[in-house]
């Protein structure tokens, strides 16, 4: 039921996710942050059951941190991080699978551009300009198909994301009042806006 | 829907006069939804091409595994892996997982040491078939068999082989919802490899 989507723009990536943590008829929490910072310039937006969501994103974040520590601060490229995540998911697939569908967004200093990677719970990886996971794709992919073009500015990308959120709030059966939006660019990962403060406990 | 049809693919490999060609579509889907239009399904290992159709995650896993095993072979043997050996290796790797298989149905196309064409196809547990004309795999096999049987001629020159391969693939994927959205064709001759992107229907 999670809505997770992302848009690449000139010099970065935007990731957005709804903030509801719900199961069956119960809403446990409406300020969950489903976008985890993986490294200084990358983040992972995850959709799926909360247990797998938290376990997988934490596993990835800690292992990528370990890589940096073990290699004298060498930063793994976004492509490398995406392939690492895919590898972990693929290995776990036939042992104890994580039912997570993810979007990984990152910025690489070497190319000066952002990149967005889509991977599903079966560990199929694809580099995309924009992407959605879950039911959000039914509503938002066509908006992105129409509005996305090469060389978008950050504001234009945020406008597309806002359009998608409004569409979901109007037409999606499940009520998702809160969305968190994060930007990844040369200045790192930062939260642009949120519906409800994730830190409020 | 069968697990082999979850992501969608269409791959044809054909032989010509001292050359082989392999063509594939570029769609990555999640059942009805299209996720990407530049998903690679054909991988190069020196002068041999392996086309992997089936579940995308296993396509990516197997292409890495093959690259690893090919590199190990070259380090140990100090020579290149011939297409026959690569095909056999792939068959073995698949049968190792006989009771929990990789959901892929590969084709292998290459030129052997004498620049003779080599073609093989296999099922998901590695049962091989060796032919001298063409092999097909993917979600549109019925279409592709029809097209290839009609258009194929023995001993085609590289340019004619390219035309034949392209027409066979394009016509086949246009009638299949799960494949298409672009196509790539590789022609391998003793002088080198020519790769061309085809303009295809984006639906």
Short mmCIF file of N, CA, C and O in Angstrom, two decimals, chain A residues 42-138:
data_model
loop_
_atom_site.label_atom_id
_atom_site.label_comp_id
_atom_site.label_asym_id
_atom_site.label_seq_id
_atom_site.Cartn_x
_atom_site.Cartn_y
_atom_site.Cartn_z
N UNK A 42 23.49 9.64 -0.95
CA UNK A 42 22.52 8.70 -1.51
C UNK A 42 21.50 8.32 -0.46
O UNK A 42 21.77 8.35 0.74
N UNK A 43 20.34 7.95 -0.95
CA UNK A 43 19.25 7.55 -0.05
C UNK A 43 18.43 6.47 -0.71
O UNK A 43 18.39 6.34 -1.93
N UNK A 44 17.77 5.68 0.15
CA UNK A 44 16.97 4.55 -0.32
C UNK A 44 15.54 4.71 0.15
O UNK A 44 15.28 4.80 1.34
N UNK A 45 14.61 4.80 -0.79
CA UNK A 45 13.19 4.87 -0.45
C UNK A 45 12.63 3.47 -0.59
O UNK A 45 12.78 2.84 -1.64
N UNK A 46 12.02 2.97 0.48
CA UNK A 46 11.62 1.57 0.52
C UNK A 46 10.12 1.42 0.72
O UNK A 46 9.51 2.16 1.49
N UNK A 47 9.55 0.42 0.03
CA UNK A 47 8.13 0.12 0.20
C UNK A 47 8.02 -1.35 0.59
O UNK A 47 8.71 -2.19 0.02
N UNK A 48 7.17 -1.65 1.56
CA UNK A 48 7.01 -3.04 1.98
C UNK A 48 6.65 -3.13 3.44
O UNK A 48 6.48 -2.10 4.10
N UNK A 49 6.53 -4.36 3.98
CA UNK A 49 6.20 -4.53 5.40
C UNK A 49 7.26 -3.87 6.27
O UNK A 49 8.46 -3.92 5.94
N UNK A 50 6.83 -3.28 7.36
CA UNK A 50 7.73 -2.47 8.17
C UNK A 50 8.99 -3.20 8.62
O UNK A 50 10.09 -2.64 8.65
N UNK A 51 8.84 -4.50 8.96
CA UNK A 51 9.98 -5.28 9.45
C UNK A 51 11.07 -5.34 8.39
O UNK A 51 12.24 -5.04 8.64
N UNK A 52 10.67 -5.74 7.17
CA UNK A 52 11.65 -5.84 6.08
C UNK A 52 12.18 -4.47 5.69
O UNK A 52 13.35 -4.31 5.35
N UNK A 53 11.31 -3.47 5.72
CA UNK A 53 11.69 -2.10 5.36
C UNK A 53 12.84 -1.65 6.25
O UNK A 53 13.89 -1.23 5.77
N UNK A 54 12.62 -1.77 7.55
CA UNK A 54 13.62 -1.28 8.51
C UNK A 54 14.89 -2.13 8.44
O UNK A 54 16.01 -1.61 8.37
N UNK A 55 14.72 -3.46 8.44
CA UNK A 55 15.88 -4.35 8.42
C UNK A 55 16.73 -4.17 7.19
O UNK A 55 17.96 -4.10 7.26
N UNK A 56 16.07 -4.09 6.03
CA UNK A 56 16.83 -3.98 4.79
C UNK A 56 17.55 -2.65 4.69
O UNK A 56 18.74 -2.60 4.37
N UNK A 57 16.83 -1.55 4.98
CA UNK A 57 17.50 -0.24 4.83
C UNK A 57 18.63 -0.09 5.83
O UNK A 57 19.69 0.44 5.49
N UNK A 58 18.43 -0.59 7.06
CA UNK A 58 19.51 -0.49 8.04
C UNK A 58 20.69 -1.35 7.62
O UNK A 58 21.85 -0.92 7.73
N UNK A 59 20.42 -2.56 7.12
CA UNK A 59 21.50 -3.45 6.67
C UNK A 59 22.32 -2.78 5.59
O UNK A 59 23.56 -2.78 5.62
N UNK A 60 21.64 -2.15 4.62
CA UNK A 60 22.34 -1.49 3.52
C UNK A 60 23.15 -0.31 4.03
O UNK A 60 24.33 -0.16 3.71
N UNK A 61 22.52 0.54 4.85
CA UNK A 61 23.19 1.74 5.34
C UNK A 61 24.45 1.38 6.13
O UNK A 61 25.52 1.95 5.92
N UNK A 62 24.32 0.42 7.04
CA UNK A 62 25.48 0.05 7.88
C UNK A 62 26.59 -0.58 7.05
O UNK A 62 27.79 -0.33 7.28
N UNK A 63 26.22 -1.45 6.10
CA UNK A 63 27.25 -2.10 5.28
C UNK A 63 27.97 -1.11 4.38
O UNK A 63 29.18 -1.24 4.16
N UNK A 64 27.24 -0.13 3.86
CA UNK A 64 27.89 0.88 3.02
C UNK A 64 28.80 1.76 3.86
O UNK A 64 29.86 2.18 3.41
N UNK A 65 28.40 2.01 5.10
CA UNK A 65 29.25 2.76 6.03
C UNK A 65 30.53 1.98 6.30
O UNK A 65 31.64 2.54 6.30
N UNK A 66 30.37 0.67 6.50
CA UNK A 66 31.51 -0.21 6.75
C UNK A 66 32.48 -0.17 5.57
O UNK A 66 33.70 -0.16 5.76
N UNK A 67 31.91 -0.15 4.36
CA UNK A 67 32.76 -0.08 3.16
C UNK A 67 33.65 1.16 3.19
O UNK A 67 34.86 1.09 2.93
N UNK A 68 33.01 2.28 3.55
CA UNK A 68 33.78 3.52 3.59
C UNK A 68 34.87 3.48 4.65
O UNK A 68 35.99 3.93 4.44
N UNK A 69 34.51 2.95 5.81
CA UNK A 69 35.48 2.85 6.90
C UNK A 69 36.63 1.93 6.52
O UNK A 69 37.79 2.20 6.80
N UNK A 70 36.29 0.81 5.87
CA UNK A 70 37.30 -0.18 5.55
C UNK A 70 38.18 0.20 4.38
O UNK A 70 39.20 -0.43 4.13
N UNK A 71 37.77 1.20 3.63
CA UNK A 71 38.54 1.56 2.43
C UNK A 71 39.02 2.99 2.46
O UNK A 71 39.02 3.69 1.44
N UNK A 72 39.46 3.42 3.64
CA UNK A 72 40.04 4.76 3.80
C UNK A 72 39.14 5.88 3.30
O UNK A 72 39.62 6.82 2.68
N UNK A 73 37.87 5.74 3.55
CA UNK A 73 36.96 6.82 3.19
C UNK A 73 36.57 6.85 1.73
O UNK A 73 35.94 7.80 1.26
N UNK A 74 36.93 5.78 0.97
CA UNK A 74 36.56 5.73 -0.45
C UNK A 74 35.05 5.61 -0.56
O UNK A 74 34.45 4.74 0.05
N UNK A 75 34.47 6.49 -1.36
CA UNK A 75 33.01 6.46 -1.50
C UNK A 75 32.62 5.56 -2.67
O UNK A 75 33.20 5.63 -3.74
N UNK A 76 31.64 4.71 -2.42
CA UNK A 76 31.13 3.84 -3.47
C UNK A 76 30.18 4.66 -4.34
O UNK A 76 29.37 5.42 -3.83
N UNK A 77 30.29 4.51 -5.65
CA UNK A 77 29.42 5.26 -6.56
C UNK A 77 27.97 4.80 -6.39
O UNK A 77 27.73 3.71 -5.85
N UNK A 78 27.05 5.62 -6.87
CA UNK A 78 25.62 5.24 -6.76
C UNK A 78 25.38 3.92 -7.47
O UNK A 78 24.65 3.06 -6.98
N UNK A 79 25.99 3.75 -8.64
CA UNK A 79 25.88 2.51 -9.40
C UNK A 79 26.36 1.33 -8.56
O UNK A 79 25.73 0.28 -8.50
N UNK A 80 27.49 1.53 -7.88
CA UNK A 80 28.03 0.49 -7.01
C UNK A 80 27.10 0.18 -5.86
O UNK A 80 26.87 -0.99 -5.53
N UNK A 81 26.56 1.22 -5.24
CA UNK A 81 25.65 1.01 -4.11
C UNK A 81 24.39 0.26 -4.56
O UNK A 81 23.92 -0.65 -3.87
N UNK A 82 23.88 0.66 -5.72
CA UNK A 82 22.67 0.00 -6.23
C UNK A 82 22.93 -1.47 -6.49
O UNK A 82 22.11 -2.34 -6.15
N UNK A 83 24.08 -1.77 -7.12
CA UNK A 83 24.42 -3.16 -7.39
C UNK A 83 24.66 -3.95 -6.11
O UNK A 83 24.34 -5.14 -6.04
N UNK A 84 25.22 -3.28 -5.08
CA UNK A 84 25.43 -3.95 -3.80
C UNK A 84 24.08 -4.33 -3.19
O UNK A 84 23.89 -5.48 -2.75
N UNK A 85 23.16 -3.39 -3.20
CA UNK A 85 21.81 -3.65 -2.65
C UNK A 85 21.14 -4.79 -3.42
O UNK A 85 20.53 -5.69 -2.83
N UNK A 86 21.26 -4.74 -4.75
CA UNK A 86 20.67 -5.80 -5.57
C UNK A 86 21.27 -7.15 -5.22
O UNK A 86 20.58 -8.15 -5.11
N UNK A 87 22.59 -7.16 -5.06
CA UNK A 87 23.27 -8.41 -4.72
C UNK A 87 22.75 -9.01 -3.42
O UNK A 87 22.50 -10.21 -3.33
N UNK A 88 22.60 -8.15 -2.39
CA UNK A 88 22.11 -8.62 -1.09
C UNK A 88 20.70 -9.18 -1.22
O UNK A 88 20.36 -10.23 -0.68
N UNK A 89 19.85 -8.44 -1.96
CA UNK A 89 18.47 -8.88 -2.16
C UNK A 89 18.43 -10.20 -2.90
O UNK A 89 17.64 -11.10 -2.57
N UNK A 90 19.30 -10.33 -3.94
CA UNK A 90 19.31 -11.55 -4.76
C UNK A 90 19.76 -12.76 -3.94
O UNK A 90 19.21 -13.85 -4.08
N UNK A 91 20.75 -12.55 -3.09
CA UNK A 91 21.23 -13.65 -2.24
C UNK A 91 20.15 -14.06 -1.26
O UNK A 91 19.93 -15.25 -1.02
N UNK A 92 19.49 -13.06 -0.68
CA UNK A 92 18.45 -13.37 0.31
C UNK A 92 17.21 -13.98 -0.32
O UNK A 92 16.43 -14.65 0.37
N UNK A 93 17.04 -13.77 -1.63
CA UNK A 93 15.80 -14.18 -2.32
C UNK A 93 15.49 -15.65 -2.13
O UNK A 93 14.34 -16.02 -1.89
N UNK A 94 16.53 -16.49 -2.23
CA UNK A 94 16.28 -17.92 -2.12
C UNK A 94 16.61 -18.47 -0.74
O UNK A 94 16.68 -19.68 -0.55
N UNK A 95 16.84 -17.57 0.20
CA UNK A 95 17.09 -18.02 1.57
C UNK A 95 15.99 -17.49 2.48
O UNK A 95 15.20 -18.23 3.05
N UNK A 96 15.98 -16.16 2.65
CA UNK A 96 14.95 -15.54 3.47
C UNK A 96 14.67 -14.18 2.88
O UNK A 96 15.26 -13.18 3.28
N UNK A 97 13.75 -14.11 1.89
CA UNK A 97 13.62 -12.89 1.10
C UNK A 97 13.11 -11.68 1.87
O UNK A 97 12.37 -11.82 2.84
N UNK A 98 13.57 -10.51 1.44
CA UNK A 98 13.04 -9.25 1.93
C UNK A 98 11.94 -8.84 0.95
O UNK A 98 12.19 -8.72 -0.24
N UNK A 99 10.75 -8.59 1.43
CA UNK A 99 9.67 -8.20 0.52
C UNK A 99 9.65 -6.69 0.35
O UNK A 99 8.68 -6.03 0.69
N UNK A 100 10.76 -6.15 -0.15
CA UNK A 100 10.86 -4.71 -0.29
C UNK A 100 11.04 -4.31 -1.74
O UNK A 100 11.79 -4.92 -2.47
N UNK A 101 10.33 -3.26 -2.13
CA UNK A 101 10.50 -2.66 -3.45
C UNK A 101 11.11 -1.29 -3.22
O UNK A 101 10.57 -0.50 -2.46
N UNK A 102 12.23 -1.03 -3.88
CA UNK A 102 13.00 0.17 -3.52
C UNK A 102 13.29 1.08 -4.69
O UNK A 102 13.26 0.67 -5.85
N UNK A 103 13.59 2.32 -4.32
CA UNK A 103 14.15 3.27 -5.27
C UNK A 103 15.38 3.87 -4.61
O UNK A 103 15.29 4.42 -3.52
N UNK A 104 16.53 3.74 -5.26
CA UNK A 104 17.76 4.29 -4.71
C UNK A 104 18.14 5.51 -5.51
O UNK A 104 18.27 5.44 -6.73
N UNK A 105 18.32 6.64 -4.84
CA UNK A 105 18.72 7.86 -5.53
C UNK A 105 20.04 8.33 -4.99
O UNK A 105 20.27 8.31 -3.78
N UNK A 106 20.92 8.76 -5.88
CA UNK A 106 22.22 9.24 -5.41
C UNK A 106 22.81 10.28 -6.33
O UNK A 106 22.38 10.43 -7.48
N UNK A 107 23.80 10.97 -5.80
CA UNK A 107 24.52 11.98 -6.58
C UNK A 107 25.99 11.59 -6.63
O UNK A 107 26.57 11.22 -5.60
N UNK A 108 26.59 11.64 -7.81
CA UNK A 108 28.01 11.31 -7.94
C UNK A 108 28.81 12.54 -8.29
O UNK A 108 28.54 13.19 -9.30
N UNK A 109 29.81 12.84 -7.47
CA UNK A 109 30.65 14.02 -7.73
C UNK A 109 31.40 13.87 -9.06
O UNK A 109 31.62 14.84 -9.77
N UNK A 110 31.78 12.61 -9.38
CA UNK A 110 32.60 12.39 -10.57
C UNK A 110 31.86 12.75 -11.85
O UNK A 110 32.46 13.22 -12.81
N UNK A 111 30.55 12.55 -11.87
CA UNK A 111 29.79 12.88 -13.09
C UNK A 111 29.03 14.18 -12.94
O UNK A 111 28.60 14.77 -13.92
N UNK A 112 28.85 14.61 -11.69
CA UNK A 112 28.08 15.83 -11.44
C UNK A 112 26.60 15.67 -11.69
O UNK A 112 25.86 16.64 -11.83
N UNK A 113 26.15 14.42 -11.76
CA UNK A 113 24.72 14.22 -12.00
C UNK A 113 24.15 13.21 -11.02
O UNK A 113 24.88 12.43 -10.40
N UNK A 114 22.84 13.24 -10.92
CA UNK A 114 22.16 12.29 -10.05
C UNK A 114 21.80 11.04 -10.83
O UNK A 114 21.79 11.05 -12.05
N UNK A 115 21.53 9.95 -10.12
CA UNK A 115 21.01 8.76 -10.78
C UNK A 115 20.00 8.07 -9.88
O UNK A 115 20.13 8.08 -8.66
N UNK A 116 19.02 7.49 -10.52
CA UNK A 116 17.91 6.85 -9.81
C UNK A 116 17.85 5.39 -10.23
O UNK A 116 17.89 5.08 -11.42
N UNK A 117 17.79 4.49 -9.26
CA UNK A 117 17.73 3.07 -9.56
C UNK A 117 16.47 2.46 -8.98
O UNK A 117 16.14 2.69 -7.83
N UNK A 118 15.79 1.66 -9.79
CA UNK A 118 14.55 0.98 -9.39
C UNK A 118 14.89 -0.47 -9.17
O UNK A 118 15.52 -1.10 -10.02
N UNK A 119 14.56 -1.04 -8.02
CA UNK A 119 14.64 -2.49 -7.91
C UNK A 119 13.48 -3.04 -7.10
O UNK A 119 13.04 -2.43 -6.13
N UNK A 120 13.02 -4.18 -7.57
CA UNK A 120 11.84 -4.77 -6.93
C UNK A 120 12.26 -5.87 -5.95
O UNK A 120 13.46 -6.13 -5.78
N UNK A 121 11.28 -6.52 -5.34
CA UNK A 121 11.59 -7.49 -4.29
C UNK A 121 12.28 -8.74 -4.83
O UNK A 121 12.89 -9.49 -4.07
N UNK A 122 12.24 -8.92 -6.17
CA UNK A 122 12.94 -10.07 -6.76
C UNK A 122 14.39 -9.72 -7.12
O UNK A 122 15.11 -10.55 -7.67
N UNK A 123 14.77 -8.48 -6.83
CA UNK A 123 16.14 -8.01 -7.12
C UNK A 123 16.42 -7.80 -8.60
O UNK A 123 17.53 -8.07 -9.06
N UNK A 124 15.45 -7.32 -9.34
CA UNK A 124 15.70 -6.91 -10.72
C UNK A 124 16.02 -5.42 -10.68
O UNK A 124 15.24 -4.63 -10.17
N UNK A 125 17.19 -5.04 -11.21
CA UNK A 125 17.65 -3.66 -11.09
C UNK A 125 17.55 -2.94 -12.43
O UNK A 125 17.92 -3.49 -13.46
N UNK A 126 17.06 -1.70 -12.41
CA UNK A 126 17.02 -0.91 -13.64
C UNK A 126 17.32 0.54 -13.30
O UNK A 126 16.81 1.08 -12.32
N UNK A 127 18.15 1.16 -14.12
CA UNK A 127 18.41 2.59 -13.95
C UNK A 127 17.33 3.35 -14.72
O UNK A 127 17.10 3.07 -15.89
N UNK A 128 16.68 4.28 -14.04
CA UNK A 128 15.55 5.00 -14.64
C UNK A 128 15.67 6.49 -14.42
O UNK A 128 16.39 6.94 -13.54
N UNK A 129 14.93 7.25 -15.23
CA UNK A 129 14.89 8.69 -15.04
C UNK A 129 13.85 9.08 -13.99
O UNK A 129 13.97 10.10 -13.33
N UNK A 130 12.82 8.28 -13.89
CA UNK A 130 11.80 8.47 -12.88
C UNK A 130 11.17 7.12 -12.64
O UNK A 130 11.18 6.25 -13.52
N UNK A 131 10.63 6.90 -11.46
CA UNK A 131 10.06 5.59 -11.18
C UNK A 131 9.13 5.61 -10.00
O UNK A 131 9.17 6.53 -9.17
N UNK A 132 8.27 4.59 -9.94
CA UNK A 132 7.34 4.45 -8.82
C UNK A 132 7.30 3.01 -8.38
O UNK A 132 7.48 2.10 -9.20
N UNK A 133 7.02 2.81 -7.10
CA UNK A 133 6.81 1.45 -6.61
C UNK A 133 5.40 1.39 -6.03
O UNK A 133 4.92 2.35 -5.43
N UNK A 134 4.77 0.27 -6.21
CA UNK A 134 3.47 0.06 -5.59
C UNK A 134 2.33 0.62 -6.44
O UNK A 134 2.49 0.86 -7.63
N UNK A 135 1.19 0.81 -5.80
CA UNK A 135 0.01 1.31 -6.51
C UNK A 135 0.24 2.71 -7.06
O UNK A 135 -0.44 3.12 -7.99
N UNK A 136 1.16 3.42 -6.48
CA UNK A 136 1.47 4.78 -6.96
C UNK A 136 1.77 4.78 -8.45
O UNK A 136 1.46 5.74 -9.16
N UNK A 137 2.37 3.67 -8.94
CA UNK A 137 2.74 3.62 -10.35
C UNK A 137 1.52 3.75 -11.25
O UNK A 137 1.59 4.40 -12.31
N UNK A 138 0.40 3.16 -10.82
CA UNK A 138 -0.81 3.26 -11.65
C UNK A 138 -1.25 4.69 -11.85
O UNK A 138 -1.83 5.04 -12.87
#
